[in-house]
Amino acid sequence: MTNSITQPDFAYFFLSLILEGAPYILLGTLISGFIDVYMPSGLHEKILPKKKVPAILMCGLLGIFIPVCECAVVPVIRRLVAKGLPVSCAFTYMLAAPIVNPITWFSTATAFSEQQQWLVTWSRMGLGYLIAVTVGLILMIVPIERILRDSLLKVIRSEGDRVDDAECSSHSHSGKCGHHEHHDHAHAESCCDHAHHHCDHSHSHDHAQDHKGHKTEKSSPDRLVLAMRSAMRDFIDVGVYFSIGVSLTVLFNLSIAGNNSVLDGLAANEWSGTATMMALAFVLSVCSTSDAFMAATLHTFSYGAKMAFMVLGPMLDVKLIFLYQTVMRGRFLLWLSLGLFIGVGLLCIGWQAIVEVILSR
């Protein structure tokens, strides 16, 4: 039987979750704004390995250097994908970063200081990394058109066209005629003469524009202002979905409050206990930096069930469903959600069996 939901209770829990998540949303959108303005397209090609599999493995560890929670990582991913980062690498970072980062590591170690501290902490990091990398490897063979929303695909294509235009302009300015290498020497000279004439014309045109250079520079917006504007647009876009997700989360939380006896009964079985903890992680939508403290207090549940709670929650919950909709297609999001639920559950149950065998020796 569900408890009655009062307006003051709803307002209290709604504001609690908003105040908990909004700073991370703001942080993520600020990062995305600076990426939009300051990060050149194709920069990831200089940083990540050329081969996809090593690149995915590396992206699973980027959370160590860019520690963001699940709320902040979504707007960052939107911008990175728009800048040309492969979807497989982006999703690997998106799923792993909320778990594989120093803040989550420290909070988990603190929460389980009296419950096999290092085993729980490192198991959470390892299982989260394994799930994220597995998803990234699977996405290598999935067409991008089935994953991303049309609006994001348009941004990616426009960004790619802008890069191509910039490269074309760069080659023309340098006077390179590589596309005529198969022609004879006389034609090559003609081509280069034409390119030289074009460069002279461009140079004289640019020289004529120099007289207005100071005025143009002053009239154009500062790059910092452009970054703030981009961050503001992302914050409004993501904030709407986040608010809807928080509202549903509060309704669920108030509805299931006080049913501890039911939870204790489900905890008696390993399979039902693990499924229950994952359902709680999805519904409660606790931040990855603090969910370990809640898991540590649920003593009736097994080690594997608690691990499933702490691994699935940062990857999939009610508010994330709405945030993910700003990036992914609905059908793909459904399959991703089912895959994460089943994959995390089986992995955590199997890992508990392995740990029990090791500890029994």
mmCIF file of C-alpha atoms in Angstrom:
data_model
loop_
_atom_site.group_PDB
_atom_site.id
_atom_site.type_symbol
_atom_site.label_atom_id
_atom_site.label_comp_id
_atom_site.label_asym_id
_atom_site.label_seq_id
_atom_site.Cartn_x
_atom_site.Cartn_y
_atom_site.Cartn_z
ATOM 1 C CA MET A 1 0.000 0.000 0.000
ATOM 2 C CA THR A 2 1.481 3.316 -0.994
ATOM 3 C CA ASN A 3 1.842 6.269 1.330
ATOM 4 C CA SER A 4 -0.079 9.461 0.637
ATOM 5 C CA ILE A 5 2.048 12.092 -1.059
ATOM 6 C CA THR A 6 1.736 15.559 0.423
ATOM 7 C CA GLN A 7 2.727 18.771 -1.296
ATOM 8 C CA PRO A 8 5.305 19.798 1.379
ATOM 9 C CA ASP A 9 7.001 16.390 1.162
ATOM 10 C CA PHE A 10 7.146 16.581 -2.618
ATOM 11 C CA ALA A 11 8.557 20.130 -2.512
ATOM 12 C CA TYR A 12 11.160 19.170 0.090
ATOM 13 C CA PHE A 13 12.511 16.135 -1.768
ATOM 14 C CA PHE A 14 12.262 17.855 -5.154
ATOM 15 C CA LEU A 15 14.359 20.796 -3.979
ATOM 16 C CA SER A 16 16.810 18.413 -2.299
ATOM 17 C CA LEU A 17 17.477 16.543 -5.536
ATOM 18 C CA ILE A 18 17.529 19.723 -7.629
ATOM 19 C CA LEU A 19 20.083 21.345 -5.324
ATOM 20 C CA GLU A 20 22.116 18.138 -5.304
ATOM 21 C CA GLY A 21 22.217 17.740 -9.082
ATOM 22 C CA ALA A 22 22.030 21.306 -10.426
ATOM 23 C CA PRO A 23 25.655 22.238 -9.549
ATOM 24 C CA TYR A 24 26.907 19.197 -11.456
ATOM 25 C CA ILE A 25 24.647 20.022 -14.405
ATOM 26 C CA LEU A 26 26.077 23.544 -14.382
ATOM 27 C CA LEU A 27 29.631 22.198 -14.230
ATOM 28 C CA GLY A 28 28.993 19.862 -17.131
ATOM 29 C CA THR A 29 27.420 22.543 -19.300
ATOM 30 C CA LEU A 30 30.265 24.951 -18.558
ATOM 31 C CA ILE A 31 32.739 22.305 -19.667
ATOM 32 C CA SER A 32 30.660 21.649 -22.790
ATOM 33 C CA GLY A 33 30.587 25.387 -23.577
ATOM 34 C CA PHE A 34 34.368 25.669 -23.417
ATOM 35 C CA ILE A 35 34.719 22.519 -25.518
ATOM 36 C CA ASP A 36 32.395 24.011 -28.130
ATOM 37 C CA VAL A 37 34.405 27.239 -28.483
ATOM 38 C CA TYR A 38 37.989 26.364 -27.592
ATOM 39 C CA MET A 39 38.385 22.717 -28.612
ATOM 40 C CA PRO A 40 39.259 22.272 -32.313
ATOM 41 C CA SER A 41 37.462 19.502 -34.150
ATOM 42 C CA GLY A 42 39.553 16.374 -34.540
ATOM 43 C CA LEU A 43 41.686 17.030 -31.440
ATOM 44 C CA HIS A 44 40.828 13.559 -30.147
ATOM 45 C CA GLU A 45 42.745 12.082 -33.095
ATOM 46 C CA LYS A 46 45.945 13.555 -31.673
ATOM 47 C CA ILE A 47 45.285 12.355 -28.120
ATOM 48 C CA LEU A 48 43.649 8.943 -28.436
ATOM 49 C CA PRO A 49 45.241 5.872 -30.046
ATOM 50 C CA LYS A 50 44.537 5.454 -33.750
ATOM 51 C CA LYS A 51 43.000 2.000 -33.336
ATOM 52 C CA LYS A 52 39.476 1.897 -31.931
ATOM 53 C CA VAL A 53 39.896 -0.825 -29.316
ATOM 54 C CA PRO A 54 42.843 0.840 -27.499
ATOM 55 C CA ALA A 55 41.009 4.169 -27.794
ATOM 56 C CA ILE A 56 37.928 2.699 -26.093
ATOM 57 C CA LEU A 57 40.059 1.173 -23.345
ATOM 58 C CA MET A 58 41.681 4.557 -22.760
ATOM 59 C CA CYS A 59 38.352 6.411 -22.730
ATOM 60 C CA GLY A 60 37.150 4.135 -19.962
ATOM 61 C CA LEU A 61 39.864 5.623 -17.739
ATOM 62 C CA LEU A 62 39.379 9.287 -18.642
ATOM 63 C CA GLY A 63 37.189 9.718 -15.578
ATOM 64 C CA ILE A 64 40.352 9.599 -13.482
ATOM 65 C CA PHE A 65 41.490 12.850 -15.101
ATOM 66 C CA ILE A 66 38.050 14.411 -15.782
ATOM 67 C CA PRO A 67 36.035 13.396 -12.686
ATOM 68 C CA VAL A 68 32.380 14.195 -13.334
ATOM 69 C CA CYS A 69 29.187 12.605 -12.037
ATOM 70 C CA GLU A 70 26.445 11.147 -14.211
ATOM 71 C CA CYS A 71 24.516 14.439 -14.359
ATOM 72 C CA ALA A 72 27.485 16.460 -15.586
ATOM 73 C CA VAL A 73 28.803 13.963 -18.124
ATOM 74 C CA VAL A 74 25.799 14.012 -20.506
ATOM 75 C CA PRO A 75 26.194 17.602 -21.779
ATOM 76 C CA VAL A 76 29.946 17.007 -22.063
ATOM 77 C CA ILE A 77 29.315 13.940 -24.216
ATOM 78 C CA ARG A 78 26.938 15.854 -26.468
ATOM 79 C CA ARG A 79 29.650 18.373 -27.212
ATOM 80 C CA LEU A 80 32.450 15.821 -27.638
ATOM 81 C CA VAL A 81 30.391 13.798 -30.098
ATOM 82 C CA ALA A 82 29.587 16.975 -32.023
ATOM 83 C CA LYS A 83 33.334 17.669 -32.175
ATOM 84 C CA GLY A 84 33.968 14.309 -33.823
ATOM 85 C CA LEU A 85 34.730 11.939 -30.946
ATOM 86 C CA PRO A 86 33.603 8.430 -32.018
ATOM 87 C CA VAL A 87 30.338 7.370 -30.385
ATOM 88 C CA SER A 88 31.899 4.168 -29.041
ATOM 89 C CA CYS A 89 34.588 6.180 -27.216
ATOM 90 C CA ALA A 90 32.118 8.824 -26.023
ATOM 91 C CA PHE A 91 29.670 6.307 -24.560
ATOM 92 C CA THR A 92 32.485 4.410 -22.874
ATOM 93 C CA TYR A 93 33.567 7.588 -21.104
ATOM 94 C CA MET A 94 29.950 8.517 -20.326
ATOM 95 C CA LEU A 95 29.243 5.216 -18.554
ATOM 96 C CA ALA A 96 32.598 4.833 -16.826
ATOM 97 C CA ALA A 97 33.389 8.388 -15.664
ATOM 98 C CA PRO A 98 30.813 8.574 -12.821
ATOM 99 C CA ILE A 99 32.302 5.394 -11.322
ATOM 100 C CA VAL A 100 35.958 5.434 -12.335
ATOM 101 C CA ASN A 101 36.957 8.721 -10.743
ATOM 102 C CA PRO A 102 38.780 9.696 -7.526
ATOM 103 C CA ILE A 103 35.713 11.245 -5.859
ATOM 104 C CA THR A 104 33.592 8.118 -6.212
ATOM 105 C CA TRP A 105 36.548 5.946 -5.172
ATOM 106 C CA PHE A 106 37.030 7.942 -1.960
ATOM 107 C CA SER A 107 33.304 8.031 -1.079
ATOM 108 C CA THR A 108 32.956 4.268 -1.631
ATOM 109 C CA ALA A 109 36.013 3.511 0.493
ATOM 110 C CA THR A 110 34.671 5.749 3.267
ATOM 111 C CA ALA A 111 31.153 4.270 3.204
ATOM 112 C CA PHE A 112 32.426 0.672 3.351
ATOM 113 C CA SER A 113 35.258 1.317 5.819
ATOM 114 C CA GLU A 114 33.972 -1.546 8.005
ATOM 115 C CA GLN A 115 32.613 -3.841 5.257
ATOM 116 C CA GLN A 116 35.469 -5.287 3.194
ATOM 117 C CA GLN A 117 36.527 -1.787 2.240
ATOM 118 C CA TRP A 118 39.121 -2.423 -0.463
ATOM 119 C CA LEU A 119 37.340 -5.381 -2.021
ATOM 120 C CA VAL A 120 34.124 -3.398 -2.450
ATOM 121 C CA THR A 121 35.875 -0.246 -3.651
ATOM 122 C CA TRP A 122 38.095 -1.835 -6.275
ATOM 123 C CA SER A 123 35.354 -4.242 -7.368
ATOM 124 C CA ARG A 124 33.070 -1.313 -8.070
ATOM 125 C CA MET A 125 35.743 0.442 -10.123
ATOM 126 C CA GLY A 126 36.605 -2.717 -12.057
ATOM 127 C CA LEU A 127 33.045 -3.818 -12.783
ATOM 128 C CA GLY A 128 32.013 -0.318 -13.848
ATOM 129 C CA TYR A 129 34.995 -0.104 -16.196
ATOM 130 C CA LEU A 130 34.273 -3.562 -17.647
ATOM 131 C CA ILE A 131 30.626 -2.769 -18.390
ATOM 132 C CA ALA A 132 31.474 0.585 -19.980
ATOM 133 C CA VAL A 133 34.183 -0.873 -22.211
ATOM 134 C CA THR A 134 31.901 -3.733 -23.258
ATOM 135 C CA VAL A 135 29.223 -1.269 -24.358
ATOM 136 C CA GLY A 136 31.840 0.742 -26.247
ATOM 137 C CA LEU A 137 33.092 -2.324 -28.100
ATOM 138 C CA ILE A 138 29.552 -3.303 -29.090
ATOM 139 C CA LEU A 139 28.838 0.198 -30.397
ATOM 140 C CA MET A 140 31.762 -0.130 -32.813
ATOM 141 C CA ILE A 141 29.510 -2.197 -35.091
ATOM 142 C CA VAL A 142 26.289 -0.180 -34.624
ATOM 143 C CA PRO A 143 25.606 2.539 -37.243
ATOM 144 C CA ILE A 144 25.658 6.021 -35.753
ATOM 145 C CA GLU A 145 22.296 6.812 -37.374
ATOM 146 C CA ARG A 146 20.650 4.239 -35.096
ATOM 147 C CA ILE A 147 22.194 5.731 -31.956
ATOM 148 C CA LEU A 148 22.086 9.533 -32.107
ATOM 149 C CA ARG A 149 19.166 11.901 -32.483
ATOM 150 C CA ASP A 150 18.739 13.683 -35.810
ATOM 151 C CA SER A 151 19.479 17.065 -34.238
ATOM 152 C CA LEU A 152 22.885 15.857 -33.042
ATOM 153 C CA LEU A 153 23.624 14.186 -36.367
ATOM 154 C CA LYS A 154 23.045 17.511 -38.124
ATOM 155 C CA VAL A 155 25.497 19.223 -35.780
ATOM 156 C CA ILE A 156 28.114 16.531 -36.462
ATOM 157 C CA ARG A 157 27.711 16.868 -40.225
ATOM 158 C CA SER A 158 27.891 20.664 -40.107
ATOM 159 C CA GLU A 159 30.997 20.448 -37.925
ATOM 160 C CA GLY A 160 32.566 18.021 -40.401
ATOM 161 C CA ASP A 161 31.759 20.310 -43.336
ATOM 162 C CA ARG A 162 33.370 23.204 -41.471
ATOM 163 C CA VAL A 163 36.537 21.166 -40.913
ATOM 164 C CA ASP A 164 36.649 20.169 -44.586
ATOM 165 C CA ASP A 165 36.254 23.798 -45.650
ATOM 166 C CA ALA A 166 39.030 24.847 -43.284
ATOM 167 C CA GLU A 167 41.371 22.166 -44.634
ATOM 168 C CA CYS A 168 40.516 23.160 -48.235
ATOM 169 C CA SER A 169 41.233 26.791 -47.444
ATOM 170 C CA SER A 170 44.504 25.846 -45.777
ATOM 171 C CA HIS A 171 45.679 23.811 -48.784
ATOM 172 C CA SER A 172 44.673 26.562 -51.227
ATOM 173 C CA HIS A 173 46.476 29.212 -49.183
ATOM 174 C CA SER A 174 49.668 27.148 -49.077
ATOM 175 C CA GLY A 175 49.548 26.763 -52.881
ATOM 176 C CA LYS A 176 49.458 22.931 -52.787
ATOM 177 C CA CYS A 177 48.253 21.169 -55.911
ATOM 178 C CA GLY A 178 48.380 17.586 -54.674
ATOM 179 C CA HIS A 179 45.200 16.645 -56.479
ATOM 180 C CA HIS A 180 46.945 17.304 -59.859
ATOM 181 C CA GLU A 181 49.973 15.079 -59.240
ATOM 182 C CA HIS A 182 48.886 12.611 -61.909
ATOM 183 C CA HIS A 183 48.924 15.299 -64.626
ATOM 184 C CA ASP A 184 51.930 16.166 -66.765
ATOM 185 C CA HIS A 185 54.535 18.770 -65.811
ATOM 186 C CA ALA A 186 53.111 21.509 -68.054
ATOM 187 C CA HIS A 187 49.644 21.156 -66.603
ATOM 188 C CA ALA A 188 51.092 21.143 -63.072
ATOM 189 C CA GLU A 189 52.837 24.436 -63.788
ATOM 190 C CA SER A 190 49.569 25.883 -65.079
ATOM 191 C CA CYS A 191 47.775 24.689 -61.971
ATOM 192 C CA CYS A 192 50.367 26.190 -59.664
ATOM 193 C CA ASP A 193 50.310 29.465 -61.610
ATOM 194 C CA HIS A 194 46.560 29.599 -61.179
ATOM 195 C CA ALA A 195 46.865 28.824 -57.458
ATOM 196 C CA HIS A 196 49.541 31.511 -57.140
ATOM 197 C CA HIS A 197 47.254 34.028 -58.824
ATOM 198 C CA HIS A 198 44.426 32.989 -56.481
ATOM 199 C CA CYS A 199 46.687 33.396 -53.448
ATOM 200 C CA ASP A 200 47.769 36.834 -54.679
ATOM 201 C CA HIS A 201 44.160 37.817 -55.082
ATOM 202 C CA SER A 202 43.296 36.495 -51.620
ATOM 203 C CA HIS A 203 46.316 38.268 -50.143
ATOM 204 C CA SER A 204 45.329 41.583 -51.703
ATOM 205 C CA HIS A 205 41.758 41.064 -50.530
ATOM 206 C CA ASP A 206 42.916 40.289 -46.989
ATOM 207 C CA HIS A 207 45.235 43.305 -47.127
ATOM 208 C CA ALA A 208 42.304 45.507 -48.067
ATOM 209 C CA GLN A 209 40.355 44.123 -45.138
ATOM 210 C CA ASP A 210 43.172 44.933 -42.692
ATOM 211 C CA HIS A 211 42.030 48.542 -42.571
ATOM 212 C CA LYS A 212 38.832 47.333 -40.899
ATOM 213 C CA GLY A 213 40.538 44.689 -38.796
ATOM 214 C CA HIS A 214 40.337 46.483 -35.494
ATOM 215 C CA LYS A 215 36.682 47.272 -35.967
ATOM 216 C CA THR A 216 35.812 43.674 -36.848
ATOM 217 C CA GLU A 217 37.752 42.331 -33.900
ATOM 218 C CA LYS A 218 35.971 44.648 -31.518
ATOM 219 C CA SER A 219 32.518 44.004 -32.942
ATOM 220 C CA SER A 220 32.787 40.201 -32.801
ATOM 221 C CA PRO A 221 31.841 38.560 -29.473
ATOM 222 C CA ASP A 222 34.641 37.454 -27.196
ATOM 223 C CA ARG A 223 35.316 33.720 -27.203
ATOM 224 C CA LEU A 224 34.611 33.544 -23.480
ATOM 225 C CA VAL A 225 31.202 35.120 -24.057
ATOM 226 C CA LEU A 226 30.500 32.613 -26.824
ATOM 227 C CA ALA A 227 31.449 29.771 -24.471
ATOM 228 C CA MET A 228 29.078 31.103 -21.807
ATOM 229 C CA ARG A 229 26.260 31.405 -24.343
ATOM 230 C CA SER A 230 26.813 27.834 -25.505
ATOM 231 C CA ALA A 231 26.859 26.630 -21.885
ATOM 232 C CA MET A 232 23.636 28.517 -21.168
ATOM 233 C CA ARG A 233 21.850 26.862 -24.099
ATOM 234 C CA ASP A 234 23.007 23.426 -22.970
ATOM 235 C CA PHE A 235 22.015 24.122 -19.359
ATOM 236 C CA ILE A 236 18.472 25.091 -20.355
ATOM 237 C CA ASP A 237 18.123 22.122 -22.696
ATOM 238 C CA VAL A 238 19.446 19.558 -20.220
ATOM 239 C CA GLY A 239 17.842 21.243 -17.192
ATOM 240 C CA VAL A 240 14.326 20.728 -18.548
ATOM 241 C CA TYR A 241 14.817 16.980 -18.873
ATOM 242 C CA PHE A 242 16.580 16.844 -15.515
ATOM 243 C CA SER A 243 13.645 18.561 -13.770
ATOM 244 C CA ILE A 244 11.170 16.089 -15.279
ATOM 245 C CA GLY A 245 13.323 13.171 -14.177
ATOM 246 C CA VAL A 246 13.657 14.556 -10.648
ATOM 247 C CA SER A 247 9.876 15.007 -10.379
ATOM 248 C CA LEU A 248 9.246 11.374 -11.287
ATOM 249 C CA THR A 249 12.022 10.254 -8.948
ATOM 250 C CA VAL A 250 10.430 12.071 -6.007
ATOM 251 C CA LEU A 251 7.030 10.538 -6.751
ATOM 252 C CA PHE A 252 8.563 7.058 -6.813
ATOM 253 C CA ASN A 253 10.569 7.665 -3.650
ATOM 254 C CA LEU A 254 7.563 8.864 -1.662
ATOM 255 C CA SER A 255 5.457 5.975 -2.952
ATOM 256 C CA ILE A 256 7.833 3.206 -1.834
ATOM 257 C CA ALA A 257 8.900 4.850 1.437
ATOM 258 C CA GLY A 258 8.272 2.747 4.513
ATOM 259 C CA ASN A 259 8.185 -0.640 2.741
ATOM 260 C CA ASN A 260 11.349 -1.995 4.393
ATOM 261 C CA SER A 261 9.673 -5.295 5.288
ATOM 262 C CA VAL A 262 9.038 -5.988 1.614
ATOM 263 C CA LEU A 263 12.653 -5.182 0.760
ATOM 264 C CA ASP A 264 13.945 -7.504 3.479
ATOM 265 C CA GLY A 265 11.871 -10.349 2.060
ATOM 266 C CA LEU A 266 13.254 -9.802 -1.439
ATOM 267 C CA ALA A 267 16.820 -9.673 -0.090
ATOM 268 C CA ALA A 268 16.630 -13.300 1.040
ATOM 269 C CA ASN A 269 17.089 -14.547 -2.532
ATOM 270 C CA GLU A 270 20.211 -13.636 -4.484
ATOM 271 C CA TRP A 271 18.459 -13.097 -7.813
ATOM 272 C CA SER A 272 15.488 -11.155 -6.459
ATOM 273 C CA GLY A 273 17.771 -9.191 -4.126
ATOM 274 C CA THR A 274 20.034 -8.125 -6.983
ATOM 275 C CA ALA A 275 17.088 -7.189 -9.197
ATOM 276 C CA THR A 276 15.537 -5.220 -6.329
ATOM 277 C CA MET A 277 18.715 -3.265 -5.663
ATOM 278 C CA MET A 278 19.052 -2.393 -9.340
ATOM 279 C CA ALA A 279 15.414 -1.276 -9.423
ATOM 280 C CA LEU A 280 16.077 0.899 -6.365
ATOM 281 C CA ALA A 281 19.161 2.369 -8.024
ATOM 282 C CA PHE A 282 17.061 3.236 -11.069
ATOM 283 C CA VAL A 283 14.209 4.759 -9.066
ATOM 284 C CA LEU A 284 16.094 6.543 -6.275
ATOM 285 C CA SER A 285 18.517 8.254 -8.696
ATOM 286 C CA VAL A 286 21.155 8.881 -6.049
ATOM 287 C CA CYS A 287 24.329 10.652 -7.223
ATOM 288 C CA SER A 288 27.361 8.411 -7.773
ATOM 289 C CA THR A 289 29.349 10.453 -5.251
ATOM 290 C CA SER A 290 26.977 9.498 -2.418
ATOM 291 C CA ASP A 291 25.137 6.287 -3.368
ATOM 292 C CA ALA A 292 27.694 4.103 -1.576
ATOM 293 C CA PHE A 293 26.563 5.466 1.797
ATOM 294 C CA MET A 294 23.006 4.288 1.084
ATOM 295 C CA ALA A 295 24.163 0.870 -0.133
ATOM 296 C CA ALA A 296 26.291 0.363 2.976
ATOM 297 C CA THR A 297 23.234 0.733 5.247
ATOM 298 C CA LEU A 298 21.229 -2.025 3.493
ATOM 299 C CA HIS A 299 22.722 -4.852 5.545
ATOM 300 C CA THR A 300 20.144 -7.496 4.563
ATOM 301 C CA PHE A 301 21.285 -7.474 0.937
ATOM 302 C CA SER A 302 24.262 -9.460 -0.319
ATOM 303 C CA TYR A 303 27.593 -8.150 -1.529
ATOM 304 C CA GLY A 304 26.644 -8.742 -5.174
ATOM 305 C CA ALA A 305 23.307 -6.933 -4.800
ATOM 306 C CA LYS A 306 25.014 -3.887 -3.270
ATOM 307 C CA MET A 307 27.556 -3.946 -6.064
ATOM 308 C CA ALA A 308 24.763 -4.005 -8.659
ATOM 309 C CA PHE A 309 23.198 -0.970 -6.948
ATOM 310 C CA MET A 310 26.456 1.000 -7.122
ATOM 311 C CA VAL A 311 27.334 -0.010 -10.697
ATOM 312 C CA LEU A 312 23.953 0.394 -12.389
ATOM 313 C CA GLY A 313 22.883 3.615 -10.615
ATOM 314 C CA PRO A 314 25.546 5.903 -12.162
ATOM 315 C CA MET A 315 24.825 4.420 -15.594
ATOM 316 C CA LEU A 316 21.035 4.292 -15.594
ATOM 317 C CA ASP A 317 18.333 5.924 -13.475
ATOM 318 C CA VAL A 318 15.125 7.894 -13.922
ATOM 319 C CA LYS A 319 16.727 11.308 -14.355
ATOM 320 C CA LEU A 320 19.387 9.895 -16.696
ATOM 321 C CA ILE A 321 16.698 8.475 -18.969
ATOM 322 C CA PHE A 322 15.519 12.010 -19.648
ATOM 323 C CA LEU A 323 19.062 13.351 -19.986
ATOM 324 C CA TYR A 324 19.990 10.560 -22.400
ATOM 325 C CA GLN A 325 17.060 11.559 -24.609
ATOM 326 C CA THR A 326 18.967 14.707 -25.536
ATOM 327 C CA VAL A 327 21.580 12.463 -27.175
ATOM 328 C CA MET A 328 20.079 9.082 -28.104
ATOM 329 C CA ARG A 329 17.174 7.787 -30.134
ATOM 330 C CA GLY A 330 14.320 6.294 -28.129
ATOM 331 C CA ARG A 331 14.641 2.761 -29.508
ATOM 332 C CA PHE A 332 18.374 2.633 -28.919
ATOM 333 C CA LEU A 333 17.911 3.984 -25.379
ATOM 334 C CA LEU A 334 15.439 1.183 -24.669
ATOM 335 C CA TRP A 335 17.881 -1.497 -25.827
ATOM 336 C CA LEU A 336 20.751 0.129 -23.962
ATOM 337 C CA SER A 337 18.701 0.190 -20.760
ATOM 338 C CA LEU A 338 17.749 -3.472 -21.051
ATOM 339 C CA GLY A 339 21.326 -4.436 -21.867
ATOM 340 C CA LEU A 340 22.736 -2.545 -18.893
ATOM 341 C CA PHE A 341 20.166 -4.016 -16.490
ATOM 342 C CA ILE A 342 20.778 -7.590 -17.589
ATOM 343 C CA GLY A 343 24.538 -7.203 -18.016
ATOM 344 C CA VAL A 344 25.155 -5.541 -14.653
ATOM 345 C CA GLY A 345 22.943 -8.067 -12.851
ATOM 346 C CA LEU A 346 24.619 -11.143 -14.308
ATOM 347 C CA LEU A 347 28.101 -9.708 -13.873
ATOM 348 C CA CYS A 348 27.579 -8.805 -10.210
ATOM 349 C CA ILE A 349 26.009 -12.155 -9.343
ATOM 350 C CA GLY A 350 28.863 -13.974 -11.088
ATOM 351 C CA TRP A 351 31.480 -11.800 -9.404
ATOM 352 C CA GLN A 352 29.984 -12.527 -5.984
ATOM 353 C CA ALA A 353 30.220 -16.265 -6.667
ATOM 354 C CA ILE A 354 33.894 -15.860 -7.602
ATOM 355 C CA VAL A 355 34.622 -13.764 -4.512
ATOM 356 C CA GLU A 356 32.925 -16.329 -2.255
ATOM 357 C CA VAL A 357 35.074 -19.105 -3.718
ATOM 358 C CA ILE A 358 38.242 -17.046 -3.248
ATOM 359 C CA LEU A 359 37.421 -16.046 0.321
ATOM 360 C CA SER A 360 36.435 -19.594 1.298
ATOM 361 C CA ARG A 361 39.900 -20.927 0.535
#
